XYZ file of C-alpha atoms in Angstrom:
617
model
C -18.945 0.847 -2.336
C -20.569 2.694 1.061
C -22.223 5.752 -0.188
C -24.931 7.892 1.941
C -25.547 11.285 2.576
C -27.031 10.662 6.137
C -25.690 7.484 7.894
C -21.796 7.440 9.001
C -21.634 3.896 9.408
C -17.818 2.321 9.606
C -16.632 1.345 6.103
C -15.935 -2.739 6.680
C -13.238 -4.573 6.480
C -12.024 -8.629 6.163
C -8.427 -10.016 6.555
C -7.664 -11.402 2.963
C -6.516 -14.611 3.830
C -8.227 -16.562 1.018
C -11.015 -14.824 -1.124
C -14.087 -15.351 -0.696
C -16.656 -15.087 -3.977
C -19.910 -16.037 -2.159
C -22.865 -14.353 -3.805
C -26.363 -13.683 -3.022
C -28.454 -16.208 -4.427
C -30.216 -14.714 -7.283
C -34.081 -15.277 -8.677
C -35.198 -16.392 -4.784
C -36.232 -14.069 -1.951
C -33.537 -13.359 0.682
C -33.475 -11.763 4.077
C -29.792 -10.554 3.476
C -27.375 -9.368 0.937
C -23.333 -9.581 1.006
C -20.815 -9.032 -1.659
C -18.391 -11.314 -0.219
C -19.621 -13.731 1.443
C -22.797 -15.536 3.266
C -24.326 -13.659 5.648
C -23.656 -14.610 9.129
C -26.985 -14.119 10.787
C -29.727 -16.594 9.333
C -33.463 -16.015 8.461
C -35.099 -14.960 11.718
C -32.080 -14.284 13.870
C -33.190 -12.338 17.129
C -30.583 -9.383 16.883
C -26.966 -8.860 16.324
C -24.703 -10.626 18.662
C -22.535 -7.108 19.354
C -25.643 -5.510 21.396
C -27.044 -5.938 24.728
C -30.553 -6.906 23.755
C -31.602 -5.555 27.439
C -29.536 -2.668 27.392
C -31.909 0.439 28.982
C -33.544 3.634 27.349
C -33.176 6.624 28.378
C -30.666 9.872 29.146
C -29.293 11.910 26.369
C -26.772 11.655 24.420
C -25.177 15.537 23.532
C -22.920 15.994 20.614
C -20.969 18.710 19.220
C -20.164 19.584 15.414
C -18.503 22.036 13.695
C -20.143 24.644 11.251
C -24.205 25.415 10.809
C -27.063 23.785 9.109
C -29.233 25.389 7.301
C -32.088 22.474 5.766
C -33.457 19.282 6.972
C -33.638 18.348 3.195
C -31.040 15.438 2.883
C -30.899 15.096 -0.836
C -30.072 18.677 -2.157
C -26.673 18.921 -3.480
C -26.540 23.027 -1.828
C -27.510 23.696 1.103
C -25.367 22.276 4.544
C -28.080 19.280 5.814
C -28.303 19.396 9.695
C -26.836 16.732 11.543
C -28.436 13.689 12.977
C -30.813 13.300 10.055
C -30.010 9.744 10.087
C -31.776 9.172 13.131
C -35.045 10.214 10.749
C -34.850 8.722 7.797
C -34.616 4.871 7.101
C -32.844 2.807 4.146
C -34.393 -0.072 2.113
C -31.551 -2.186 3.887
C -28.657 -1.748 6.801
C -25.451 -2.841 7.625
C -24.251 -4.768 10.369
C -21.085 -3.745 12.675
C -19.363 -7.131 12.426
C -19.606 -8.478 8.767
C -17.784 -6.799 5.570
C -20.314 -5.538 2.479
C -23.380 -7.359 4.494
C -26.785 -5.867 5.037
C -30.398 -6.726 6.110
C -33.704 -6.289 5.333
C -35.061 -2.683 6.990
C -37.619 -0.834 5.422
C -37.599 -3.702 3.013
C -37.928 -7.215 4.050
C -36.593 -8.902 1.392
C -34.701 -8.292 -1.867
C -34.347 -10.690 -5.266
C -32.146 -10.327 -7.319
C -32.264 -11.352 -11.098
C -30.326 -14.429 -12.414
C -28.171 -12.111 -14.840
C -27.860 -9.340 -12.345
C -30.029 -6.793 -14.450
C -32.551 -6.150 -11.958
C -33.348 -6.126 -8.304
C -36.441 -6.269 -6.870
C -37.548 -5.171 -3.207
C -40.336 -6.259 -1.101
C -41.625 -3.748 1.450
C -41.810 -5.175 5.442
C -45.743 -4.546 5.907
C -45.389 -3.603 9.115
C -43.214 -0.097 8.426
C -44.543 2.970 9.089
C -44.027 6.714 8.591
C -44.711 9.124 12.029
C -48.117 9.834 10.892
C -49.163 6.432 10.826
C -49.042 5.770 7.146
C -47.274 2.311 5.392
C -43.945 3.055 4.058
C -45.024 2.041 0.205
C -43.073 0.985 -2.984
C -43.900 3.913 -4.567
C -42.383 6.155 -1.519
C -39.340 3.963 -2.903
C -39.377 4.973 -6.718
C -40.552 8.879 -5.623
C -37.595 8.735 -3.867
C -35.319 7.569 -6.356
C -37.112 9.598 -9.005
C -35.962 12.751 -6.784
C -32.205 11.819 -5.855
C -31.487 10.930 -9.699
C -33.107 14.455 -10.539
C -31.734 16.778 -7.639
C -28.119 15.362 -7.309
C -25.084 14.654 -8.868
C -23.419 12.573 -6.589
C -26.744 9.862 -6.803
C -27.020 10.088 -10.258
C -23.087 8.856 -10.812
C -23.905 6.561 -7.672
C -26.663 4.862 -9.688
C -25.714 5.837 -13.407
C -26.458 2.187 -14.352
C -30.334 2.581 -13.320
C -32.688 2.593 -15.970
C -36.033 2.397 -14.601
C -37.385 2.125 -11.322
C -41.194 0.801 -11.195
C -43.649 -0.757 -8.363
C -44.263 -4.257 -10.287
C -46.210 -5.432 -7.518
C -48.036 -4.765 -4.457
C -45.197 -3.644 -1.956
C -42.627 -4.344 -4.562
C -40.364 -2.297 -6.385
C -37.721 -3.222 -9.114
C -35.173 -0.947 -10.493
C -33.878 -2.543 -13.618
C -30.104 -2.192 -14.965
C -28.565 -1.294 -18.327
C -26.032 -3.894 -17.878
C -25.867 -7.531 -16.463
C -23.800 -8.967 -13.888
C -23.139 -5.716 -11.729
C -22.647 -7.499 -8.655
C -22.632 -3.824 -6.508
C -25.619 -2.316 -7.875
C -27.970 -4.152 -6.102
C -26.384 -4.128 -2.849
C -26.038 -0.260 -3.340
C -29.872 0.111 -4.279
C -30.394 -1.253 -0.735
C -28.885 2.027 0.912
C -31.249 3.902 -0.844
C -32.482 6.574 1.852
C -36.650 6.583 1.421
C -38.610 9.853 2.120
C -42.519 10.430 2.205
C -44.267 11.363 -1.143
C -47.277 12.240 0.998
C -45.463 14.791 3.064
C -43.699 16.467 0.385
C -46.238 16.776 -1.802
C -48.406 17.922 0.578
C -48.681 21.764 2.420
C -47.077 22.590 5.558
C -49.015 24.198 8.574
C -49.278 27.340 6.807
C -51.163 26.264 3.942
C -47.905 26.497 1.784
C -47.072 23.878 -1.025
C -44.076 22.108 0.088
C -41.010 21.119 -2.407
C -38.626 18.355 -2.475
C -36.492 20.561 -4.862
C -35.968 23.458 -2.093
C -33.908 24.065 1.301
C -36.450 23.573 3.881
C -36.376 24.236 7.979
C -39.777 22.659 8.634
C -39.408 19.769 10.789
C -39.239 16.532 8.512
C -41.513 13.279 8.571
C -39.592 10.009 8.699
C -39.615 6.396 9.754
C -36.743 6.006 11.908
C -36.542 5.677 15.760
C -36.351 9.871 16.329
C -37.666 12.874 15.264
C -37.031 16.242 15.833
C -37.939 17.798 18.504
C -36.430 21.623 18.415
C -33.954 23.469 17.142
C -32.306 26.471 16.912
C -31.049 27.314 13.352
C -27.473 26.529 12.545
C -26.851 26.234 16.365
C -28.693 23.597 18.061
C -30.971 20.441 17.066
C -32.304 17.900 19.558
C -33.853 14.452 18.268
C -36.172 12.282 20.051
C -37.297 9.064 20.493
C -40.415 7.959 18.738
C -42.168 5.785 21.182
C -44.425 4.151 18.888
C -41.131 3.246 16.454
C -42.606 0.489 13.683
C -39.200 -1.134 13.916
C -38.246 -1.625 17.676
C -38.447 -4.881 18.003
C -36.905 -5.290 14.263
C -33.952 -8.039 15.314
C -31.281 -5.229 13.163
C -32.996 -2.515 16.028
C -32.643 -4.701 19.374
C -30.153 -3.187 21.338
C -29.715 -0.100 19.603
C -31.364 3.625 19.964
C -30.580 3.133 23.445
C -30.809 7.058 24.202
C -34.211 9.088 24.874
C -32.564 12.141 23.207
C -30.001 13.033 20.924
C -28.894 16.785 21.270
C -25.857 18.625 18.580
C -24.533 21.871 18.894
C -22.438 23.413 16.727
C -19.712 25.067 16.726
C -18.064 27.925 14.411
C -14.586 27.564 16.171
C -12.137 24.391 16.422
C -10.750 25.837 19.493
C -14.363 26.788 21.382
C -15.056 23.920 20.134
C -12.940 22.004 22.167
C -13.107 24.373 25.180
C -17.091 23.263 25.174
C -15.785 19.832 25.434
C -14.002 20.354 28.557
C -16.750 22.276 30.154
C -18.881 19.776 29.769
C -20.782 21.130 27.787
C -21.208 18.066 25.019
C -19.920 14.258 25.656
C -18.041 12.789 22.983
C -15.013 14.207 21.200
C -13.002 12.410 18.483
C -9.782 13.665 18.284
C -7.959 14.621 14.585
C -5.022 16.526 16.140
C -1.610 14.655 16.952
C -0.671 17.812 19.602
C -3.866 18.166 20.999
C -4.217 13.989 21.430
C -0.583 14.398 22.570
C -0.383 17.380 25.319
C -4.298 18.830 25.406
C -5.977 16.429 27.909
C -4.311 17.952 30.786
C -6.938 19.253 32.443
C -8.511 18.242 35.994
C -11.645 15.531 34.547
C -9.568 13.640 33.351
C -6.708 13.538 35.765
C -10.059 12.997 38.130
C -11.378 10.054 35.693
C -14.380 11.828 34.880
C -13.440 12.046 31.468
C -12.247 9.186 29.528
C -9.543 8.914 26.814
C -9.512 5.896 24.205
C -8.487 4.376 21.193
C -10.447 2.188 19.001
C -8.584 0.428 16.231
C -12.083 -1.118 15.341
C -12.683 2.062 13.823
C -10.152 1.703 10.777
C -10.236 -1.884 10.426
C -12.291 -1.586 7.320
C -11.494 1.774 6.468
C -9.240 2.996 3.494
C -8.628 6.140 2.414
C -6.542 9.129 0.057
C -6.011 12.169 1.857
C -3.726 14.785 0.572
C -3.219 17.634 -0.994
C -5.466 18.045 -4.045
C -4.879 20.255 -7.028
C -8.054 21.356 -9.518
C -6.793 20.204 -12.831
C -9.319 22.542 -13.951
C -6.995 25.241 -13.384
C -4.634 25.457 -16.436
C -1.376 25.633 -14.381
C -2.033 21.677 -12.937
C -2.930 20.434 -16.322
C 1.334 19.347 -16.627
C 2.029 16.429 -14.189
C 5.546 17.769 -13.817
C 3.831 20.494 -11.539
C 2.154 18.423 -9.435
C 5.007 15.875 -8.982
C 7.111 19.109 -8.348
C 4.799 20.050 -5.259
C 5.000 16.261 -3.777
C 8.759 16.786 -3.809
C 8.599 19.930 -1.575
C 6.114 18.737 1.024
C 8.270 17.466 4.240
C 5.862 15.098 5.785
C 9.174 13.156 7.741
C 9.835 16.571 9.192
C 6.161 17.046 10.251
C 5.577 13.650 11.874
C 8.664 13.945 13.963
C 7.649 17.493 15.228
C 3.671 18.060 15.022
C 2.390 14.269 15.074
C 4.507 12.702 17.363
C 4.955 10.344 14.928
C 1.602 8.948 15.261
C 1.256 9.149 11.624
C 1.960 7.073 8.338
C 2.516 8.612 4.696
C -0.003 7.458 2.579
C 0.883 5.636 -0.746
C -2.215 4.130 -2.045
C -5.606 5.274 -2.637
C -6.678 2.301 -0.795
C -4.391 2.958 2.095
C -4.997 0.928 5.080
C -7.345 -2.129 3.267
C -5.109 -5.265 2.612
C -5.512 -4.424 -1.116
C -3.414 -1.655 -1.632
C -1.282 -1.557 -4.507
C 2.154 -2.414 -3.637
C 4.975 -2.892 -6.265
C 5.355 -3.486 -9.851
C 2.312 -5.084 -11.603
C 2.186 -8.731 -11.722
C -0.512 -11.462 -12.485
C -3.892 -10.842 -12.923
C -3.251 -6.950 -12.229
C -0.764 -6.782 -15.218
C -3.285 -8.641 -17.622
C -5.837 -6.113 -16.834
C -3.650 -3.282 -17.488
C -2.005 -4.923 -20.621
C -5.406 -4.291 -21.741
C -5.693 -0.427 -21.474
C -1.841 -0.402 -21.947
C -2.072 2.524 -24.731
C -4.384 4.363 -22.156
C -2.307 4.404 -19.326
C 1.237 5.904 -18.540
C 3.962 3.151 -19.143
C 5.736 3.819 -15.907
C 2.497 1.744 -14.194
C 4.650 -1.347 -15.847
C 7.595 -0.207 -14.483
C 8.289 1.979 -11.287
C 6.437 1.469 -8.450
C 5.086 4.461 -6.456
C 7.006 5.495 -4.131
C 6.978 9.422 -2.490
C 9.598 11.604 -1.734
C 11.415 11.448 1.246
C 12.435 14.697 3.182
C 13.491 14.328 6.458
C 16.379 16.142 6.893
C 18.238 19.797 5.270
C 20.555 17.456 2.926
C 17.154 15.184 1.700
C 15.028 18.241 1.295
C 17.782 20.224 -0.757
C 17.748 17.165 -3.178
C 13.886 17.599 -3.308
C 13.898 20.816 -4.132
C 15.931 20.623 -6.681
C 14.092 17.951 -8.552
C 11.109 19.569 -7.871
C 12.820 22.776 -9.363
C 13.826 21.016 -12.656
C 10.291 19.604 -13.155
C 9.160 22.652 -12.868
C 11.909 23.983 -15.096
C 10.813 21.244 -17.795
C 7.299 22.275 -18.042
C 8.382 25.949 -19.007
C 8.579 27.705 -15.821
C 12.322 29.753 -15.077
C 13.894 30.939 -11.668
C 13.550 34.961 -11.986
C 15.564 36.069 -8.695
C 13.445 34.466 -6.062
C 10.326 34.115 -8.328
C 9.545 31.341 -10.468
C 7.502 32.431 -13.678
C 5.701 31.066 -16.784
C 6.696 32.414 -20.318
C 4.709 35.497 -19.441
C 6.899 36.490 -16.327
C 3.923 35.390 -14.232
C 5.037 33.897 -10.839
C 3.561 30.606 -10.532
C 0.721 31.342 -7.542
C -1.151 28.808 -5.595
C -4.229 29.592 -3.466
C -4.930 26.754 -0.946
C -8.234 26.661 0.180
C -8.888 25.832 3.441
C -11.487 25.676 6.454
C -9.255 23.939 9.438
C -6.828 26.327 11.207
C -5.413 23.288 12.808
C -4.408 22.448 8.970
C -2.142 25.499 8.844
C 0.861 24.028 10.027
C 0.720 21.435 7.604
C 0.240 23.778 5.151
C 2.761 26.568 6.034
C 5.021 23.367 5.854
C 4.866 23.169 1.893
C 3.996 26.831 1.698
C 7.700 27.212 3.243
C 9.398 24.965 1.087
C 7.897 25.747 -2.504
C 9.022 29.796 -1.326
C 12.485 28.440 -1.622
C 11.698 27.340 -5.254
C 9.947 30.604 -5.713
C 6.881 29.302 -6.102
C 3.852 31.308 -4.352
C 1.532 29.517 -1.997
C -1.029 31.083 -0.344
C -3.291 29.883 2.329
C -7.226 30.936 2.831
C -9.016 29.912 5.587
C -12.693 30.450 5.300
C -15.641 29.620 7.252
C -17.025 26.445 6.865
C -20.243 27.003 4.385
C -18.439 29.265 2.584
C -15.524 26.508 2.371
C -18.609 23.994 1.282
C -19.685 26.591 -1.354
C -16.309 26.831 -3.133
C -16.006 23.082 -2.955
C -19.087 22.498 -4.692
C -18.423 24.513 -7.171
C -14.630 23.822 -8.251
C -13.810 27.068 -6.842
C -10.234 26.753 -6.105
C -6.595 25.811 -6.975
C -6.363 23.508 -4.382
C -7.552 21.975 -0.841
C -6.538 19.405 1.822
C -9.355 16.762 1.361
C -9.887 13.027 0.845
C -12.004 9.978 -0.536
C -12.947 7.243 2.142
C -12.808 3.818 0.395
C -14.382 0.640 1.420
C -13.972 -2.863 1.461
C -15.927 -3.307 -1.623
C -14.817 -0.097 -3.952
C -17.172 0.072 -7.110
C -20.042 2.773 -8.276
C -18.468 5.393 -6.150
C -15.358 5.758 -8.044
C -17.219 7.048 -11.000
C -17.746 10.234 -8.713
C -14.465 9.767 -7.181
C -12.484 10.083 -10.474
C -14.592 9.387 -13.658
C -14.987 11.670 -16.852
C -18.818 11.899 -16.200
C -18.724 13.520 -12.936
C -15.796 15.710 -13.935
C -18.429 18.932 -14.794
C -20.998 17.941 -12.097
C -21.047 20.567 -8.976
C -21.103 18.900 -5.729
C -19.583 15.752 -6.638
C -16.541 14.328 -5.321
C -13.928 14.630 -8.653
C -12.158 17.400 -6.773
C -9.204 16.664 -8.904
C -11.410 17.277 -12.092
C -9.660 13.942 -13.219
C -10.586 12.971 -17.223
C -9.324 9.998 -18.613
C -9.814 7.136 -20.818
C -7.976 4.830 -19.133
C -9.759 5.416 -15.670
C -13.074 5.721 -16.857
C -12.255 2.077 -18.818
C -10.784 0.192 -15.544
C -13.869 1.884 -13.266
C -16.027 0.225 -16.015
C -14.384 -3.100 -15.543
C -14.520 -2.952 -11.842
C -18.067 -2.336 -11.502
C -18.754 -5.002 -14.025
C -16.311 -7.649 -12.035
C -17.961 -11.192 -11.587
C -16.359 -12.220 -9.138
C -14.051 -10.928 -5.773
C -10.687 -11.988 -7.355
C -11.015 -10.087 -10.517
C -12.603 -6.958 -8.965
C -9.284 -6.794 -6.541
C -7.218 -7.147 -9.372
C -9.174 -4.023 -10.923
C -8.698 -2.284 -7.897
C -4.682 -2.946 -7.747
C -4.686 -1.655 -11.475
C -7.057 1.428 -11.285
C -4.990 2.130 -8.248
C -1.718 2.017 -9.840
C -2.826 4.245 -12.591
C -4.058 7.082 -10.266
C -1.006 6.974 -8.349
C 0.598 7.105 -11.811
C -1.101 10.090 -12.646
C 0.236 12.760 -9.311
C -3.311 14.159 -9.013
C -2.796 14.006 -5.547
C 0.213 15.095 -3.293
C -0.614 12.248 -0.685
C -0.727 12.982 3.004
C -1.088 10.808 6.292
C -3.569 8.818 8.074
C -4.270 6.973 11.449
C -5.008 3.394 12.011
C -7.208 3.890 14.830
C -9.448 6.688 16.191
C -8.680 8.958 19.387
C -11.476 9.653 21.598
C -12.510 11.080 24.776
C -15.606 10.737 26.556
C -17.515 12.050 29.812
C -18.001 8.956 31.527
C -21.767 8.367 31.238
C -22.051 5.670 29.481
C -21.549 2.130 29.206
C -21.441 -0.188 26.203
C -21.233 -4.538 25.175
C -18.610 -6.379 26.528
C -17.291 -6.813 23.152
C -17.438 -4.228 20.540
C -17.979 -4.930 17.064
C -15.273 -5.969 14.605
C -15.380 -2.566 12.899
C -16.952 -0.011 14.380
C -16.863 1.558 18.351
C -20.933 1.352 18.259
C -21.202 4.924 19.727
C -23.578 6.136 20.052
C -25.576 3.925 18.155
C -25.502 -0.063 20.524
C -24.094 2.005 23.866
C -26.251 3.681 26.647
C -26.793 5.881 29.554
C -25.354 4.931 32.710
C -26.915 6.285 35.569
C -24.175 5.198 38.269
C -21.346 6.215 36.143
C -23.396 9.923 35.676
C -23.615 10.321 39.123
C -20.151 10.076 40.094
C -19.408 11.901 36.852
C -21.944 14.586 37.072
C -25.543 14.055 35.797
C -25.360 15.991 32.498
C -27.537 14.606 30.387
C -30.424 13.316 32.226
C-alpha cells in the first residue's frame, strides 16, 4: 500500500489477533484516514504521543549515502533524485509512527470520501504555504497529479484507477474513480507529493523557462520544514530549516524537525563509505552486512562509547518483504520455470548463513515475509474459495504442495540439489556437454548477474560456484551505481539481487510489483517482467476487497500463486535493523511502535556532543 518517491517512512504493522474492518466514515469530513481501523488520535489532538513536544532545535544532523544525484526533480522516472527531498516537499496527508495504514490531515485538512468509494475529495488547510509566501492551492494538487500520471510509470500504475482529478470547490479537490468500493485508493491519493505550479511554470534567475518534464539542479520551492541551502553536485547537499515553516505548530509537526540542518554526502565506495563513518565524518550508519555488524566495530569510539551500536526491532515490525535473486523473464532463456526452479536448487543459503551471516539471517518463503499474513501451507478457507475461482488460471500445485525451498546445507544435501536442478534443466532441453551445459544449438546456458554491491559478491560467487558444477555459466558485473539504476530502468539484464518492500495494507502497488500493465513500462518495479492472467485477476480482486478479511485472504492467494510461479530465487532478511551512531543525540523515552524516529522525532544533544566531540554544531 506505502508508495512514495521521497519519504522513507516505516511500512506499519498490527499483531493479527482479531481483524479489524473499521473504515473511514464516508460522505462526512474527517481529520484522519485508516484502512484498518479508527484512528487513535481524535479531532484536535495536540501532537503524537511518541515525541517530546519540548524537545530543542538546533545542531545538524550529517548523513551519508551511497552513489550521486544528479536533479532535485522528484517525479522523473530518469534521472537519480538527490536525497533529503522529503524534507522539501509536503503530502496531502502523513502517517503516524505508532498506528498501522493511519494518516492525518497535512497539506490538506480534511478528506471525504464518497459513500460508494468512487471519489475522494480534499480540502486544503488555509493556513499552508509555499517558501515564497504563496497558499498551497487545489489546483497545485491536480497540476501535480496531472504531471506524475504524465511523467511516470510507477504513478500512473500507482493510481491507474484515477479518472479525473478537478478543483470542485474553493480549496477542494476531488479525484474521481473508475470503480466503486476501492477502499486503498483514497488513502493512497493522500500521499500524493504536491509541487508548485507557479514555480515551474515560471523562469528561473536567468530568465530561462523552467520544465517539470526535465532534470533540473536549480534549487526547488517547497512547503516543508527545509530547504536547500547548498550543494555540491552528486557529492554534497545540506538542507535547512525554514524558520517561518506554515506547519510548525501543526499537532503531526510538534516534536519533530528537531535539527537546524540536515547535511548528506555521498559516497561512490561501500568501503570509504564506511571508513567516513568511523572518522567521523557523518553520524548515522545502518548496517546491511552480517560480517561487518559481526567483527567491523572494533575500532577505539566505540570501545571508548563515543559511538553507539543498536538494534531496533521497531524497524521491521510492520515491514514485509521479497528479496532474492530475480531473473528477467524477458530474456528467452527464463521464460521455462524449470530454469528458474533449477537455479533455487543450486543456491546454498544454509551454507552462507552459517559462514558469512553468523546466522543472523532467515530464508525467505513468502512475498510477504515477516507480516503475520504470509502464506503458510496448503490453501484452505476463504483463500481456497478465492483461488477456486481463477483455478484454470493458476498452476494446480497452489492446491496442493506448499512452498517450500531447497535445503543445502551440507556436500551430501547440495549433491541432491544439484542433481535435481540438473534434470530440470535437462527437461527443458538443455544437455551436459563435458562441463558445459547447452541448448539445442550447443550454446552454454550463460547468466549475467547484474550487480552494484561488492559486499553482494559473496552471495553471489555462492550460486555462481554451484551452477559451474552443473555447467551452467554465471557471471557477475558490478557496475557503478547510476549506471546500475540505468540498466534497471530499462530491463537491461538477465538478472539482479533486488526486492519489493510490502506493507501492512498491500494493494495498488502490486500492479507495478507484478501486473501485465506495468510489464513494458521502464522504471517500474516488474523486474521479473511477470505476465499473467491469473495475477493480474487476484491483484484486481485485492484492490477491490471490501473489507480486511477478504483482502488477507487475496493476499494469502496472490501470494501462493507467485511463489507458485519461481520468478524469484528467494533470499534472506532481518527482523530488526543494525545501527551505529556518534553519540549526539538523544531521543523519547519510548520510541514508536514501528519506526526508530531518526532522525525525524530525535535531537541534538549538546552534553552528549561534548563528551563525544562537537561535530555537528
Amino acid at each position: 500500500m506505502k508508495f512514495s518517491a521521497l519519504l522513507s517512512s516505516g511500512l506499519l504493522l498490527l499483531g493479527l489477533a482479531a481483524p479489524v474492518v473499521a473504515q473511514t466514515p464516508t460522505g462526512v469530513w474527517v481529520h484522519a484516514d485508516s484502512l484498518t481501523e479508527a484512528p487513535k488520535y481524535a479531532e484536535g489532538f495536540s501532537h503524537f504521543d511518541y515525541v517530546n513536544p519540548d524537545a530543542p532545535k538546533g545542531g545538524t544532523v550529517r548523513l551519508g549515502t551511497r552513489g550521486g544525484f544528479d536533479t532535485f526533480n522528484p517525479i522523473l522516472p530518469k534521472g537519480t533524485p538527490a536525497a533529503g527531498l522529503g524534507l522539501i516537499y509536503e503530502t496531502l496527508m502523513t502517517s503516524s509512527m505508532d498506528e498501522v495504514n493511519t494518516a492525518y490531515g497535512m497539506l490538506a485538512e480534511a478528506m471525504k470520501v464518497a459513500d460508494d468509494y468512487g471519489a475522494v475529495t480534499f480540502r486544503m488547510d488555509p493556513d499552508a504555504r509555499w517558501h515564497d509566501g504563496e497558499p498551497v492551492t487545489a489546483e497545485d494538487v491536480v497540476w501535480s497529479f496531472e504531471k506524475v500520471i504524465e511523467l511516470s510509470p510507477t504513478y500512473t500504475q500507482y493510481y491507474a484507477n484515477v479518472t479525473s482529478a478537478e478543483v470542485t470547490a474553493p480549496s477542494e479537490v476531488t479525484f474521481t474513480f473508475d470503480m466503486t468500493g476501492n477502499r486503498e485508493l483514497p488513502h493512497i491519493l493522500g500521499q500524493l507529493i504536491v509541487l508548485p505550479q507557479h514555480w515551474w511554470e515560471g523562469t528561473d534567475a536567468n530568465g530561462k523557462q523552467r520544465n517539470i518534464g526535465e532534470s533540473t539542479l536549480e534549487p526547488p520551492l517547497g512547503s516543508g520544514p527545509y530547504r536547500l541551502a547548498s550543494f555540491d553536485a552528486g557529492r554534497t547537499i545540506t538542507y535547512e530549516r525554514v524558520e517561518d515553516y506554515w506547519g510548525a505548530d501543526h499537532p503531526t509537526q510538534i516534536g519533530t524537525n528537531n535539527f537546524d540542518k540536515f547535511a548528506y554526502e555521498y559516497f561512490l565506495d561501500e568501503a570509504v563509505w564506511f571508513e567516513a563513518f568511523k572518522g567521523d565524518q557523518f553520524d548515522w550508519w545502518s548496517e546491511y552486512t552480517a560480517r561487518r555488524w559481526a567483527t567491523g566495530f572494533d575500532f577505539p569510539a566505540v570501545a571508548e562509547g563515543r559511538v553507539v551500536r543498536e538494534e531496533f526491532p521497531e524497524d521491521y515490525n510492520g515491514r514485509g518483504e521479497m528479496t532474492g535473486f530475480i531473473p528477467n523473464l524477458r530474456r528467452d532463456k527464463f521464460d521455462d520455470q524449470r530454469v528458474r526452479r533449477a537455479i533455487n536448487h543450486a543456491f546454498d543459503f544454509e551454507e552462507l548463513n552459517a559462514t558469512v551471516f553468523y546466522n543472523q539471517y532467515a530464508r525467505i518463503d513468502s512475498y510477504f515475509f515477516g507480516l503475520p499474513f504470509a502464506s503458510k501451507g496448503i490453501p484452505e478457507g476463504e483463500t481456497l474459495d478465492i483461488l477456486e475461482g481463477v483455478r484454470e488460471l493458476v498452476p494446480e500445485t497452489v492446491f496442493t504442495t506448499a512452498y517450500t525451498n531447497p535445503v543445502n546445507g551440507d556436500p551430501t544435501k547440495l549433491r541432491e540439489n544439484l542433481r535435481a536442478a540438473l534434470n530440470l534443466l535437462t527437461e527443458a532441453g538443455y544437455t551436459l556437454n563435458g562441463t558445459q551445459l547447452v541448448d539445442a544449438n550447443g550454446t552454454q546456458l550463460s547468466i549475467e548477474l547484474l550487480m552494484h554491491q561488492p559486499t553482494l559478491e559473496p552471495i553471489a560467487a555462492n550460486l555462481q560456484r554451484n551452477l559451474a558444477q552443473i555447467g551452467v555459466d554465471l557471471q557477475i558485473r558490478v557496475v557503478d551505481t547510476p549506471q546500475y539504476i540505468n540498466r534497471l530502468r530499462s530491463f537491461d539484464f538477465d538478472m539482479i539481487y533486488a526486492s519489493w518492500a510490502q506493507s501492512f495494507s498491500p494493494g495498488n502497488e502490486q500492479r507495478d510489483f507484478f501486473g501485465s500493465g506495468s510489464v513494458d513500462d521502464p522504471g517500474s518495479r516488474n523486474y521479473a517482467g511477470i505476465s499473467d492472467p491469473g495475477i493480474d485477476a487476484l491483484i484486481d480482486q485485492l484492490v477491490a476487497a471490501e473489507d480486511r478479511d477478504t483482502q488477507l485472504a487475496i493476499i494469502g492467494a496472490l501470494d501462493r500463486v507467485l511463489l507458485a510461479h519461481d520468478y524469484v530465487i528467494p533470499g534472506y532478511a532481518l527482523l530488526y535493523s543494525r545501527t551505529a551512531r556518534w553519540d549526539r543525540f538523544s531521543r523519547p523515552d519510548t520510541l514508536p511502535e514501528f519506526s526508530n524516529g531518526f532522525p525525524t522525532i530525535w535531537w541534538w544533544d549538546e552534553a552528549k556532543a561534548a563528551k563525544t566531540g562537537g561535530a555537528g554544531r
